[in-house]
C-alpha cells in the first residue's frame, strides 16, 4: 500500500494526527515530515522537509511511494499578520508545490482551511458552506486562495484534493503557535498552573472551536469518504462549539471554582477575531460524509483539565 505523508507533523494538528494515522494504518505506513523541530519519538518514519522546496518534496514522495498527503505546514493568523510576505511564501508556496507533486504522483491531498478564510462581510451567524469570502488578513487570503487552488486542481486535473474549514482547535499535546484562537488553549495551562488567566480577546468574543480528537477524526473521516458522496471536495465547514472567553472561563470554574480571568485586549488579534464568523453552519459536512463532533464545551473542558493536568503534574522523580 502506498504511504501517507504528513507535513508540519510537529505542529498542533500534526502531533496528534500522526499517531492516529499510525494507529489506523501501521507505523510503517506514515511518514512524518518536520521543518524545525525533529520529533523525539523514533518509532516511525521521519523526514526533514522544507515544503517550499519542490525538489525535496518530490524526493520524499518518490522515495516513500506516497499516495496520500496531509499538508499541515503553515503559519497561523497572528504570525502571518506580523510577517505577511513570509506567510504568503510559506502557505501558498508550499501548497502549490504539494499540489504539483500530488498531480504528478497521483496522490490524494488533505488541505486544512479555516474560519480565517471568511471576512468581515461574511454572515457571522450560521455561516453557510458557500458564502462571501473576502478575508482582510494575510492568513485568510492564503486560506481562501488555497481553497480555490485545490478546487482548481480537482476540476482541471481530477486530483483528489479534500479539505475542511477548521475552527479554533483546543489541544493538550502541542501548543499552537501564533493563532488568534490560542487563548482557548493558553487558558487551560494558566488555569492549572496559576489559577488565573489574562485573555487577549474581549470576554464576549464568540468563535467556533473544536477539541483536537474531533479535528483529527474529521480529517481522516473526510479522506475515507467515498468520492461519490461528496458534492464539495474542499473546505467543508466543521464545528463543535461556538463559545466566548467568559463562557470558557465559566466552564473551567465548574472544576476549579477559584479560577479568575481578566482581560488585556490585543488590538491586532481582536481585529482578526472580529472579522471571523461566530458560528459556522456545518450541515453540508454532516449530510455529505456524516460529520458529527463528540465533544461539546463541558466534555472538552473536563477532558482537557484531566489530560493537561496529568501532563503538567510534577514527575515523581522531580519531587523533593
Ligand atoms: N486557529 C487558527 C488561528 O487562530 C485559525 O484557523 O490562526
PDB file of C-alpha atoms and ligand atoms in Angstrom:
ATOM      1  CA  UNK A   1       0.000   0.000   0.000  1.00  0.00           C
ATOM      2  CA  UNK A   2       1.252   3.497  -0.815  1.00  0.00           C
ATOM      3  CA  UNK A   3       2.249   5.516   2.231  1.00  0.00           C
ATOM      4  CA  UNK A   4       0.838   8.654   3.875  1.00  0.00           C
ATOM      5  CA  UNK A   5       2.919  11.833   4.233  1.00  0.00           C
ATOM      6  CA  UNK A   6       2.053  14.369   6.939  1.00  0.00           C
ATOM      7  CA  UNK A   7       3.795  17.749   6.546  1.00  0.00           C
ATOM      8  CA  UNK A   8       4.032  20.007   9.595  1.00  0.00           C
ATOM      9  CA  UNK A   9       3.942  16.822  11.651  1.00  0.00           C
ATOM     10  CA  UNK A  10       5.274  18.587  14.748  1.00  0.00           C
ATOM     11  CA  UNK A  11       2.572  21.257  14.678  1.00  0.00           C
ATOM     12  CA  UNK A  12      -0.608  21.459  16.711  1.00  0.00           C
ATOM     13  CA  UNK A  13      -2.652  19.171  14.433  1.00  0.00           C
ATOM     14  CA  UNK A  14       0.204  17.021  13.147  1.00  0.00           C
ATOM     15  CA  UNK A  15       1.395  15.936  16.570  1.00  0.00           C
ATOM     16  CA  UNK A  16      -1.970  14.219  17.137  1.00  0.00           C
ATOM     17  CA  UNK A  17      -2.847  13.280  13.564  1.00  0.00           C
ATOM     18  CA  UNK A  18       0.391  11.326  13.040  1.00  0.00           C
ATOM     19  CA  UNK A  19      -0.161   8.921  15.984  1.00  0.00           C
ATOM     20  CA  UNK A  20      -3.821   8.489  14.975  1.00  0.00           C
ATOM     21  CA  UNK A  21      -2.863   7.591  11.388  1.00  0.00           C
ATOM     22  CA  UNK A  22      -0.102   5.245  12.608  1.00  0.00           C
ATOM     23  CA  UNK A  23      -2.643   3.528  14.830  1.00  0.00           C
ATOM     24  CA  UNK A  24      -5.038   3.105  11.909  1.00  0.00           C
ATOM     25  CA  UNK A  25      -2.619   2.218   9.121  1.00  0.00           C
ATOM     26  CA  UNK A  26       0.506   0.912  10.899  1.00  0.00           C
ATOM     27  CA  UNK A  27       3.643   2.819  11.923  1.00  0.00           C
ATOM     28  CA  UNK A  28       5.455   1.873   8.717  1.00  0.00           C
ATOM     29  CA  UNK A  29       2.759   3.495   6.548  1.00  0.00           C
ATOM     30  CA  UNK A  30       3.046   7.078   7.787  1.00  0.00           C
ATOM     31  CA  UNK A  31       5.938   9.451   7.055  1.00  0.00           C
ATOM     32  CA  UNK A  32       6.068  12.444   9.424  1.00  0.00           C
ATOM     33  CA  UNK A  33       7.890  15.430   7.958  1.00  0.00           C
ATOM     34  CA  UNK A  34       9.139  18.324  10.042  1.00  0.00           C
ATOM     35  CA  UNK A  35      10.952  21.544   9.259  1.00  0.00           C
ATOM     36  CA  UNK A  36      12.337  22.986  12.503  1.00  0.00           C
ATOM     37  CA  UNK A  37      11.850  20.569  15.395  1.00  0.00           C
ATOM     38  CA  UNK A  38      12.762  16.930  14.972  1.00  0.00           C
ATOM     39  CA  UNK A  39      10.166  14.607  16.545  1.00  0.00           C
ATOM     40  CA  UNK A  40      11.525  12.907  19.641  1.00  0.00           C
ATOM     41  CA  UNK A  41       9.783   9.595  19.011  1.00  0.00           C
ATOM     42  CA  UNK A  42      11.880   7.464  16.741  1.00  0.00           C
ATOM     43  CA  UNK A  43       9.186   4.836  16.227  1.00  0.00           C
ATOM     44  CA  UNK A  44       8.038   5.853  12.796  1.00  0.00           C
ATOM     45  CA  UNK A  45       9.329   7.164   9.503  1.00  0.00           C
ATOM     46  CA  UNK A  46      10.536  10.748   9.799  1.00  0.00           C
ATOM     47  CA  UNK A  47      11.893  13.156   7.171  1.00  0.00           C
ATOM     48  CA  UNK A  48      13.270  16.666   7.345  1.00  0.00           C
ATOM     49  CA  UNK A  49      11.371  18.583   4.662  1.00  0.00           C
ATOM     50  CA  UNK A  50      11.025  22.193   3.589  1.00  0.00           C
ATOM     51  CA  UNK A  51       7.810  22.161   1.551  1.00  0.00           C
ATOM     52  CA  UNK A  52       8.753  25.393  -0.200  1.00  0.00           C
ATOM     53  CA  UNK A  53      11.486  23.366  -1.947  1.00  0.00           C
ATOM     54  CA  UNK A  54       9.818  21.332  -4.719  1.00  0.00           C
ATOM     55  CA  UNK A  55      12.831  19.057  -5.187  1.00  0.00           C
ATOM     56  CA  UNK A  56      12.907  17.944  -1.551  1.00  0.00           C
ATOM     57  CA  UNK A  57       9.184  17.279  -1.728  1.00  0.00           C
ATOM     58  CA  UNK A  58       9.492  15.275  -4.921  1.00  0.00           C
ATOM     59  CA  UNK A  59      12.329  13.253  -3.405  1.00  0.00           C
ATOM     60  CA  UNK A  60      10.344  12.322  -0.268  1.00  0.00           C
ATOM     61  CA  UNK A  61       7.195  11.418  -2.239  1.00  0.00           C
ATOM     62  CA  UNK A  62       9.182   9.281  -4.682  1.00  0.00           C
ATOM     63  CA  UNK A  63      11.375   7.503  -2.103  1.00  0.00           C
ATOM     64  CA  UNK A  64       8.482   6.573   0.169  1.00  0.00           C
ATOM     65  CA  UNK A  65       5.926   5.868  -2.557  1.00  0.00           C
ATOM     66  CA  UNK A  66       3.481   8.379  -1.038  1.00  0.00           C
ATOM     67  CA  UNK A  67      -0.191   8.025  -2.030  1.00  0.00           C
ATOM     68  CA  UNK A  68      -1.863  10.473   0.395  1.00  0.00           C
ATOM     69  CA  UNK A  69      -0.551  13.824   1.673  1.00  0.00           C
ATOM     70  CA  UNK A  70      -1.918  15.663   4.701  1.00  0.00           C
ATOM     71  CA  UNK A  71      -0.384  19.100   4.135  1.00  0.00           C
ATOM     72  CA  UNK A  72      -0.449  20.826   7.512  1.00  0.00           C
ATOM     73  CA  UNK A  73       2.663  23.019   7.339  1.00  0.00           C
ATOM     74  CA  UNK A  74       1.568  26.684   7.517  1.00  0.00           C
ATOM     75  CA  UNK A  75       1.830  29.897   9.534  1.00  0.00           C
ATOM     76  CA  UNK A  76      -1.169  30.769  11.727  1.00  0.00           C
ATOM     77  CA  UNK A  77      -3.114  34.044  11.700  1.00  0.00           C
ATOM     78  CA  UNK A  78      -1.309  36.294  14.186  1.00  0.00           C
ATOM     79  CA  UNK A  79       2.169  35.328  12.967  1.00  0.00           C
ATOM     80  CA  UNK A  80       1.028  35.733   9.364  1.00  0.00           C
ATOM     81  CA  UNK A  81      -0.096  39.282  10.180  1.00  0.00           C
ATOM     82  CA  UNK A  82       3.369  40.034  11.588  1.00  0.00           C
ATOM     83  CA  UNK A  83       5.138  38.538   8.562  1.00  0.00           C
ATOM     84  CA  UNK A  84       2.719  38.729   5.603  1.00  0.00           C
ATOM     85  CA  UNK A  85       5.368  38.164   2.923  1.00  0.00           C
ATOM     86  CA  UNK A  86       6.727  35.066   4.661  1.00  0.00           C
ATOM     87  CA  UNK A  87       3.151  33.837   5.220  1.00  0.00           C
ATOM     88  CA  UNK A  88       2.390  34.057   1.509  1.00  0.00           C
ATOM     89  CA  UNK A  89       5.653  32.305   0.597  1.00  0.00           C
ATOM     90  CA  UNK A  90       5.191  29.524   3.133  1.00  0.00           C
ATOM     91  CA  UNK A  91       1.433  28.971   2.990  1.00  0.00           C
ATOM     92  CA  UNK A  92       0.930  29.374  -0.762  1.00  0.00           C
ATOM     93  CA  UNK A  93       4.374  28.306  -1.994  1.00  0.00           C
ATOM     94  CA  UNK A  94       4.237  25.039  -0.115  1.00  0.00           C
ATOM     95  CA  UNK A  95       0.633  24.322  -1.116  1.00  0.00           C
ATOM     96  CA  UNK A  96       1.439  24.904  -4.781  1.00  0.00           C
ATOM     97  CA  UNK A  97       4.423  22.533  -4.552  1.00  0.00           C
ATOM     98  CA  UNK A  98       2.318  19.924  -2.767  1.00  0.00           C
ATOM     99  CA  UNK A  99      -0.449  20.161  -5.384  1.00  0.00           C
ATOM    100  CA  UNK A 100       2.087  19.763  -8.185  1.00  0.00           C
ATOM    101  CA  UNK A 101       3.776  16.750  -6.611  1.00  0.00           C
ATOM    102  CA  UNK A 102       0.346  15.236  -5.882  1.00  0.00           C
ATOM    103  CA  UNK A 103      -0.666  15.762  -9.512  1.00  0.00           C
ATOM    104  CA  UNK A 104       2.490  14.132 -10.860  1.00  0.00           C
ATOM    105  CA  UNK A 105       2.356  11.167  -8.475  1.00  0.00           C
ATOM    106  CA  UNK A 106      -1.410  10.760  -8.350  1.00  0.00           C
ATOM    107  CA  UNK A 107      -1.642  11.377  -4.594  1.00  0.00           C
ATOM    108  CA  UNK A 108      -4.786  12.306  -2.673  1.00  0.00           C
ATOM    109  CA  UNK A 109      -4.421  15.533  -0.690  1.00  0.00           C
ATOM    110  CA  UNK A 110      -5.861  16.912   2.558  1.00  0.00           C
ATOM    111  CA  UNK A 111      -5.684  20.711   2.952  1.00  0.00           C
ATOM    112  CA  UNK A 112      -6.808  22.404   6.199  1.00  0.00           C
ATOM    113  CA  UNK A 113      -8.611  25.663   5.617  1.00  0.00           C
ATOM    114  CA  UNK A 114     -10.007  27.720   8.487  1.00  0.00           C
ATOM    115  CA  UNK A 115     -12.628  30.094   9.835  1.00  0.00           C
ATOM    116  CA  UNK A 116      -9.948  32.597   8.794  1.00  0.00           C
ATOM    117  CA  UNK A 117     -10.986  32.102   5.160  1.00  0.00           C
ATOM    118  CA  UNK A 118     -14.051  34.264   5.923  1.00  0.00           C
ATOM    119  CA  UNK A 119     -14.031  38.026   6.336  1.00  0.00           C
ATOM    120  CA  UNK A 120     -15.915  40.965   7.826  1.00  0.00           C
ATOM    121  CA  UNK A 121     -18.764  40.888   5.289  1.00  0.00           C
ATOM    122  CA  UNK A 122     -19.395  37.125   5.632  1.00  0.00           C
ATOM    123  CA  UNK A 123     -22.624  36.336   7.521  1.00  0.00           C
ATOM    124  CA  UNK A 124     -21.427  35.810  11.112  1.00  0.00           C
ATOM    125  CA  UNK A 125     -24.187  33.533  12.361  1.00  0.00           C
ATOM    126  CA  UNK A 126     -24.808  30.113  10.807  1.00  0.00           C
ATOM    127  CA  UNK A 127     -22.147  30.997   8.249  1.00  0.00           C
ATOM    128  CA  UNK A 128     -23.152  28.984   5.182  1.00  0.00           C
ATOM    129  CA  UNK A 129     -20.928  26.500   3.375  1.00  0.00           C
ATOM    130  CA  UNK A 130     -20.960  28.641   0.221  1.00  0.00           C
ATOM    131  CA  UNK A 131     -20.926  32.360   1.011  1.00  0.00           C
ATOM    132  CA  UNK A 132     -18.990  35.621   0.692  1.00  0.00           C
ATOM    133  CA  UNK A 133     -15.266  35.172   1.402  1.00  0.00           C
ATOM    134  CA  UNK A 134     -13.365  38.455   1.436  1.00  0.00           C
ATOM    135  CA  UNK A 135     -10.880  37.991   4.337  1.00  0.00           C
ATOM    136  CA  UNK A 136      -8.785  41.001   5.325  1.00  0.00           C
ATOM    137  CA  UNK A 137      -5.876  39.111   6.899  1.00  0.00           C
ATOM    138  CA  UNK A 138      -2.915  37.534   5.097  1.00  0.00           C
ATOM    139  CA  UNK A 139      -3.735  34.213   6.765  1.00  0.00           C
ATOM    140  CA  UNK A 140      -7.267  34.420   5.381  1.00  0.00           C
ATOM    141  CA  UNK A 141      -6.025  35.410   1.948  1.00  0.00           C
ATOM    142  CA  UNK A 142      -3.792  32.325   1.868  1.00  0.00           C
ATOM    143  CA  UNK A 143      -6.604  30.084   3.120  1.00  0.00           C
ATOM    144  CA  UNK A 144      -9.231  31.230   0.617  1.00  0.00           C
ATOM    145  CA  UNK A 145      -6.618  31.132  -2.162  1.00  0.00           C
ATOM    146  CA  UNK A 146      -5.700  27.632  -1.039  1.00  0.00           C
ATOM    147  CA  UNK A 147      -9.325  26.504  -1.167  1.00  0.00           C
ATOM    148  CA  UNK A 148      -9.643  27.877  -4.705  1.00  0.00           C
ATOM    149  CA  UNK A 149      -6.360  26.375  -5.844  1.00  0.00           C
ATOM    150  CA  UNK A 150      -7.346  22.948  -4.514  1.00  0.00           C
ATOM    151  CA  UNK A 151     -10.722  23.188  -6.260  1.00  0.00           C
ATOM    152  CA  UNK A 152      -8.913  24.168  -9.456  1.00  0.00           C
ATOM    153  CA  UNK A 153      -6.725  21.042  -9.316  1.00  0.00           C
ATOM    154  CA  UNK A 154      -9.811  18.897  -8.681  1.00  0.00           C
ATOM    155  CA  UNK A 155     -11.584  20.348 -11.740  1.00  0.00           C
ATOM    156  CA  UNK A 156      -8.576  20.672 -14.045  1.00  0.00           C
ATOM    157  CA  UNK A 157      -6.564  17.554 -13.175  1.00  0.00           C
ATOM    158  CA  UNK A 158      -9.090  15.347 -11.405  1.00  0.00           C
ATOM    159  CA  UNK A 159      -6.844  15.448  -8.323  1.00  0.00           C
ATOM    160  CA  UNK A 160      -8.469  14.048  -5.185  1.00  0.00           C
ATOM    161  CA  UNK A 161      -7.938  17.153  -3.008  1.00  0.00           C
ATOM    162  CA  UNK A 162     -10.216  17.454   0.016  1.00  0.00           C
ATOM    163  CA  UNK A 163     -10.351  19.886   2.918  1.00  0.00           C
ATOM    164  CA  UNK A 164     -12.042  21.308   5.985  1.00  0.00           C
ATOM    165  CA  UNK A 165     -12.514  24.773   7.396  1.00  0.00           C
ATOM    166  CA  UNK A 166     -11.308  24.162  10.938  1.00  0.00           C
ATOM    167  CA  UNK A 167     -12.433  26.402  13.777  1.00  0.00           C
ATOM    168  CA  UNK A 168     -10.067  27.212  16.652  1.00  0.00           C
ATOM    169  CA  UNK A 169      -8.531  23.937  17.830  1.00  0.00           C
ATOM    170  CA  UNK A 170      -8.060  23.080  21.500  1.00  0.00           C
ATOM    171  CA  UNK A 171      -5.446  20.510  22.422  1.00  0.00           C
ATOM    172  CA  UNK A 172      -3.127  19.430  25.221  1.00  0.00           C
ATOM    173  CA  UNK A 173      -0.355  17.699  23.247  1.00  0.00           C
ATOM    174  CA  UNK A 174       1.312  20.517  21.277  1.00  0.00           C
ATOM    175  CA  UNK A 175       0.635  24.182  21.953  1.00  0.00           C
ATOM    176  CA  UNK A 176      -0.473  26.245  18.970  1.00  0.00           C
ATOM    177  CA  UNK A 177       1.938  28.853  17.657  1.00  0.00           C
ATOM    178  CA  UNK A 178       0.698  32.318  16.801  1.00  0.00           C
ATOM    179  CA  UNK A 179      -3.033  31.862  16.266  1.00  0.00           C
ATOM    180  CA  UNK A 180      -5.905  34.132  17.269  1.00  0.00           C
ATOM    181  CA  UNK A 181      -7.804  31.266  18.880  1.00  0.00           C
ATOM    182  CA  UNK A 182      -4.772  30.307  21.025  1.00  0.00           C
ATOM    183  CA  UNK A 183      -6.417  31.847  24.095  1.00  0.00           C
ATOM    184  CA  UNK A 184      -8.643  28.770  24.298  1.00  0.00           C
ATOM    185  CA  UNK A 185      -5.541  26.620  24.833  1.00  0.00           C
ATOM    186  CA  UNK A 186      -3.457  29.059  26.923  1.00  0.00           C
ATOM    187  CA  UNK A 187      -6.321  29.451  29.372  1.00  0.00           C
ATOM    188  CA  UNK A 188      -6.029  25.777  30.412  1.00  0.00           C
ATOM    189  CA  UNK A 189      -2.255  25.967  31.020  1.00  0.00           C
ATOM    190  CA  UNK A 190      -2.738  29.082  33.150  1.00  0.00           C
ATOM    191  CA  UNK A 191      -5.762  27.684  34.977  1.00  0.00           C
ATOM    192  CA  UNK A 192      -3.831  24.586  36.026  1.00  0.00           C
ATOM    193  CA  UNK A 193      -0.539  26.319  36.811  1.00  0.00           C
ATOM    194  CA  UNK A 194      -1.693  29.640  38.282  1.00  0.00           C
ATOM    195  CA  UNK A 195      -5.473  29.555  38.746  1.00  0.00           C
ATOM    196  CA  UNK A 196      -5.806  32.730  36.687  1.00  0.00           C
ATOM    197  CA  UNK A 197      -5.508  33.917  33.095  1.00  0.00           C
ATOM    198  CA  UNK A 198      -5.265  37.243  31.301  1.00  0.00           C
ATOM    199  CA  UNK A 199      -7.078  36.894  27.995  1.00  0.00           C
ATOM    200  CA  UNK A 200      -6.052  38.819  24.871  1.00  0.00           C
ATOM    201  CA  UNK A 201      -9.601  38.794  23.413  1.00  0.00           C
ATOM    202  CA  UNK A 202     -12.667  40.566  24.824  1.00  0.00           C
ATOM    203  CA  UNK A 203     -14.900  38.464  27.130  1.00  0.00           C
ATOM    204  CA  UNK A 204     -17.755  38.327  24.596  1.00  0.00           C
ATOM    205  CA  UNK A 205     -15.700  37.332  21.513  1.00  0.00           C
ATOM    206  CA  UNK A 206     -17.678  34.413  20.117  1.00  0.00           C
ATOM    207  CA  UNK A 207     -15.817  31.980  17.853  1.00  0.00           C
ATOM    208  CA  UNK A 208     -16.200  28.383  16.723  1.00  0.00           C
ATOM    209  CA  UNK A 209     -13.934  25.879  18.464  1.00  0.00           C
ATOM    210  CA  UNK A 210     -13.237  22.152  18.368  1.00  0.00           C
ATOM    211  CA  UNK A 211     -11.379  19.690  20.583  1.00  0.00           C
ATOM    212  CA  UNK A 212      -8.432  18.052  18.821  1.00  0.00           C
ATOM    213  CA  UNK A 213      -9.694  14.431  18.928  1.00  0.00           C
ATOM    214  CA  UNK A 214     -12.705  15.583  16.886  1.00  0.00           C
ATOM    215  CA  UNK A 215     -10.491  17.562  14.494  1.00  0.00           C
ATOM    216  CA  UNK A 216      -8.188  14.604  13.845  1.00  0.00           C
ATOM    217  CA  UNK A 217     -11.146  12.303  13.252  1.00  0.00           C
ATOM    218  CA  UNK A 218     -12.776  14.866  10.924  1.00  0.00           C
ATOM    219  CA  UNK A 219      -9.625  14.915   8.784  1.00  0.00           C
ATOM    220  CA  UNK A 220      -9.339  11.163   8.289  1.00  0.00           C
ATOM    221  CA  UNK A 221     -13.092  10.588   8.011  1.00  0.00           C
ATOM    222  CA  UNK A 222     -13.261  13.113   5.174  1.00  0.00           C
ATOM    223  CA  UNK A 223     -10.326  11.395   3.447  1.00  0.00           C
ATOM    224  CA  UNK A 224     -12.007   7.998   3.946  1.00  0.00           C
ATOM    225  CA  UNK A 225     -15.358   9.133   2.477  1.00  0.00           C
ATOM    226  CA  UNK A 226     -16.427   7.548  -0.812  1.00  0.00           C
ATOM    227  CA  UNK A 227     -15.817  10.095  -3.601  1.00  0.00           C
ATOM    228  CA  UNK A 228     -19.336   9.759  -4.979  1.00  0.00           C
ATOM    229  CA  UNK A 229     -20.952  11.045  -1.727  1.00  0.00           C
ATOM    230  CA  UNK A 230     -19.031  14.335  -1.837  1.00  0.00           C
ATOM    231  CA  UNK A 231     -20.629  17.231  -3.659  1.00  0.00           C
ATOM    232  CA  UNK A 232     -17.943  19.557  -2.345  1.00  0.00           C
ATOM    233  CA  UNK A 233     -14.331  18.444  -2.135  1.00  0.00           C
ATOM    234  CA  UNK A 234     -12.742  21.331  -0.383  1.00  0.00           C
ATOM    235  CA  UNK A 235     -13.300  23.484   2.580  1.00  0.00           C
ATOM    236  CA  UNK A 236     -16.188  21.837   4.405  1.00  0.00           C
ATOM    237  CA  UNK A 237     -17.347  23.933   7.365  1.00  0.00           C
ATOM    238  CA  UNK A 238     -16.922  21.854  10.543  1.00  0.00           C
ATOM    239  CA  UNK A 239     -17.518  22.988  14.095  1.00  0.00           C
ATOM    240  CA  UNK A 240     -18.191  21.561  17.533  1.00  0.00           C
ATOM    241  CA  UNK A 241     -18.977  24.551  19.770  1.00  0.00           C
ATOM    242  CA  UNK A 242     -19.392  28.312  19.497  1.00  0.00           C
ATOM    243  CA  UNK A 243     -18.015  29.924  22.658  1.00  0.00           C
ATOM    244  CA  UNK A 244     -16.677  33.121  24.231  1.00  0.00           C
ATOM    245  CA  UNK A 245     -13.773  33.543  26.677  1.00  0.00           C
ATOM    246  CA  UNK A 246     -16.224  34.210  29.513  1.00  0.00           C
ATOM    247  CA  UNK A 247     -18.176  31.012  28.736  1.00  0.00           C
ATOM    248  CA  UNK A 248     -14.956  29.001  28.618  1.00  0.00           C
ATOM    249  CA  UNK A 249     -13.868  30.524  31.937  1.00  0.00           C
ATOM    250  CA  UNK A 250     -17.237  29.569  33.480  1.00  0.00           C
ATOM    251  CA  UNK A 251     -16.805  26.001  32.255  1.00  0.00           C
ATOM    252  CA  UNK A 252     -13.318  25.852  33.831  1.00  0.00           C
ATOM    253  CA  UNK A 253     -14.809  27.200  37.071  1.00  0.00           C
ATOM    254  CA  UNK A 254     -17.035  24.113  37.219  1.00  0.00           C
ATOM    255  CA  UNK A 255     -13.794  22.237  38.015  1.00  0.00           C
ATOM    256  CA  UNK A 256     -11.594  24.992  39.504  1.00  0.00           C
ATOM    257  CA  UNK A 257     -14.064  27.230  41.379  1.00  0.00           C
ATOM    258  CA  UNK A 258     -11.473  29.900  42.241  1.00  0.00           C
ATOM    259  CA  UNK A 259     -10.308  30.333  38.656  1.00  0.00           C
ATOM    260  CA  UNK A 260     -10.026  34.033  37.755  1.00  0.00           C
ATOM    261  CA  UNK A 261      -9.989  35.543  34.262  1.00  0.00           C
ATOM    262  CA  UNK A 262      -9.170  39.125  33.367  1.00  0.00           C
ATOM    263  CA  UNK A 263      -8.617  40.846  30.066  1.00  0.00           C
ATOM    264  CA  UNK A 264      -5.833  42.795  28.329  1.00  0.00           C
ATOM    265  CA  UNK A 265      -7.077  43.039  24.777  1.00  0.00           C
ATOM    266  CA  UNK A 266      -4.538  42.760  21.965  1.00  0.00           C
ATOM    267  CA  UNK A 267      -5.972  45.014  19.229  1.00  0.00           C
ATOM    268  CA  UNK A 268      -4.371  43.019  16.392  1.00  0.00           C
ATOM    269  CA  UNK A 269      -5.789  39.656  17.429  1.00  0.00           C
ATOM    270  CA  UNK A 270      -9.108  41.220  18.467  1.00  0.00           C
ATOM    271  CA  UNK A 271      -9.479  42.733  14.978  1.00  0.00           C
ATOM    272  CA  UNK A 272      -8.715  39.332  13.410  1.00  0.00           C
ATOM    273  CA  UNK A 273     -11.282  37.587  15.646  1.00  0.00           C
ATOM    274  CA  UNK A 274     -13.884  40.270  14.920  1.00  0.00           C
ATOM    275  CA  UNK A 275     -13.539  39.567  11.190  1.00  0.00           C
ATOM    276  CA  UNK A 276     -14.359  35.842  11.646  1.00  0.00           C
ATOM    277  CA  UNK A 277     -17.706  34.019  11.919  1.00  0.00           C
ATOM    278  CA  UNK A 278     -19.271  33.408  15.310  1.00  0.00           C
ATOM    279  CA  UNK A 279     -20.849  30.074  14.425  1.00  0.00           C
ATOM    280  CA  UNK A 280     -20.489  28.140  11.202  1.00  0.00           C
ATOM    281  CA  UNK A 281     -23.204  26.030   9.663  1.00  0.00           C
ATOM    282  CA  UNK A 282     -21.624  22.598   9.161  1.00  0.00           C
ATOM    283  CA  UNK A 283     -24.745  20.848   7.875  1.00  0.00           C
ATOM    284  CA  UNK A 284     -23.132  20.049   4.494  1.00  0.00           C
ATOM    285  CA  UNK A 285     -20.336  18.100   6.202  1.00  0.00           C
ATOM    286  CA  UNK A 286     -22.911  16.292   8.331  1.00  0.00           C
ATOM    287  CA  UNK A 287     -25.095  15.454   5.329  1.00  0.00           C
ATOM    288  CA  UNK A 288     -22.400  14.573   2.793  1.00  0.00           C
ATOM    289  CA  UNK A 289     -19.953  12.467   4.802  1.00  0.00           C
ATOM    290  CA  UNK A 290     -21.531  12.039   8.223  1.00  0.00           C
ATOM    291  CA  UNK A 291     -19.557  14.571  10.260  1.00  0.00           C
ATOM    292  CA  UNK A 292     -20.565  14.683  13.914  1.00  0.00           C
ATOM    293  CA  UNK A 293     -18.474  16.078  16.805  1.00  0.00           C
ATOM    294  CA  UNK A 294     -18.178  14.102  20.036  1.00  0.00           C
ATOM    295  CA  UNK A 295     -17.029  16.912  22.359  1.00  0.00           C
ATOM    296  CA  UNK A 296     -19.045  19.974  23.372  1.00  0.00           C
ATOM    297  CA  UNK A 297     -17.848  22.637  25.809  1.00  0.00           C
ATOM    298  CA  UNK A 298     -18.405  20.642  29.017  1.00  0.00           C
ATOM    299  CA  UNK A 299     -16.884  17.380  27.740  1.00  0.00           C
ATOM    300  CA  UNK A 300     -13.891  19.157  26.223  1.00  0.00           C
ATOM    301  CA  UNK A 301     -13.172  21.176  29.389  1.00  0.00           C
ATOM    302  CA  UNK A 302     -13.322  18.107  31.635  1.00  0.00           C
ATOM    303  CA  UNK A 303     -11.048  16.074  29.333  1.00  0.00           C
ATOM    304  CA  UNK A 304      -8.574  18.955  28.797  1.00  0.00           C
ATOM    305  CA  UNK A 305      -8.227  19.604  32.527  1.00  0.00           C
ATOM    306  CA  UNK A 306      -7.695  15.929  33.245  1.00  0.00           C
ATOM    307  CA  UNK A 307      -5.195  15.230  30.426  1.00  0.00           C
ATOM    308  CA  UNK A 308      -3.309  18.510  30.703  1.00  0.00           C
ATOM    309  CA  UNK A 309      -3.285  18.229  34.490  1.00  0.00           C
ATOM    310  CA  UNK A 310      -1.580  14.851  34.132  1.00  0.00           C
ATOM    311  CA  UNK A 311       0.896  16.233  31.599  1.00  0.00           C
ATOM    312  CA  UNK A 312       1.817  19.216  33.795  1.00  0.00           C
ATOM    313  CA  UNK A 313       1.925  17.290  37.068  1.00  0.00           C
ATOM    314  CA  UNK A 314       5.437  17.180  38.563  1.00  0.00           C
ATOM    315  CA  UNK A 315       7.006  13.805  37.851  1.00  0.00           C
ATOM    316  CA  UNK A 316       7.688  11.720  40.944  1.00  0.00           C
ATOM    317  CA  UNK A 317      11.455  11.825  40.366  1.00  0.00           C
ATOM    318  CA  UNK A 318      11.240  15.667  40.405  1.00  0.00           C
ATOM    319  CA  UNK A 319       9.531  15.672  43.772  1.00  0.00           C
ATOM    320  CA  UNK A 320      11.648  16.811  46.741  1.00  0.00           C
TER     321      UNK A 320
HETATM  322  N1  LIG B   1      -6.576  28.684  14.919  1.00  0.00           N
HETATM  323  C1  LIG B   1      -6.261  29.469  13.766  1.00  0.00           C
HETATM  324  C2  LIG B   1      -5.694  30.775  14.124  1.00  0.00           C
HETATM  325  O1  LIG B   1      -6.110  31.321  15.140  1.00  0.00           O
HETATM  326  C3  LIG B   1      -7.471  29.691  12.924  1.00  0.00           C
HETATM  327  O2  LIG B   1      -7.521  28.756  11.938  1.00  0.00           O
HETATM  328  O3  LIG B   1      -4.891  31.285  13.420  1.00  0.00           O
END
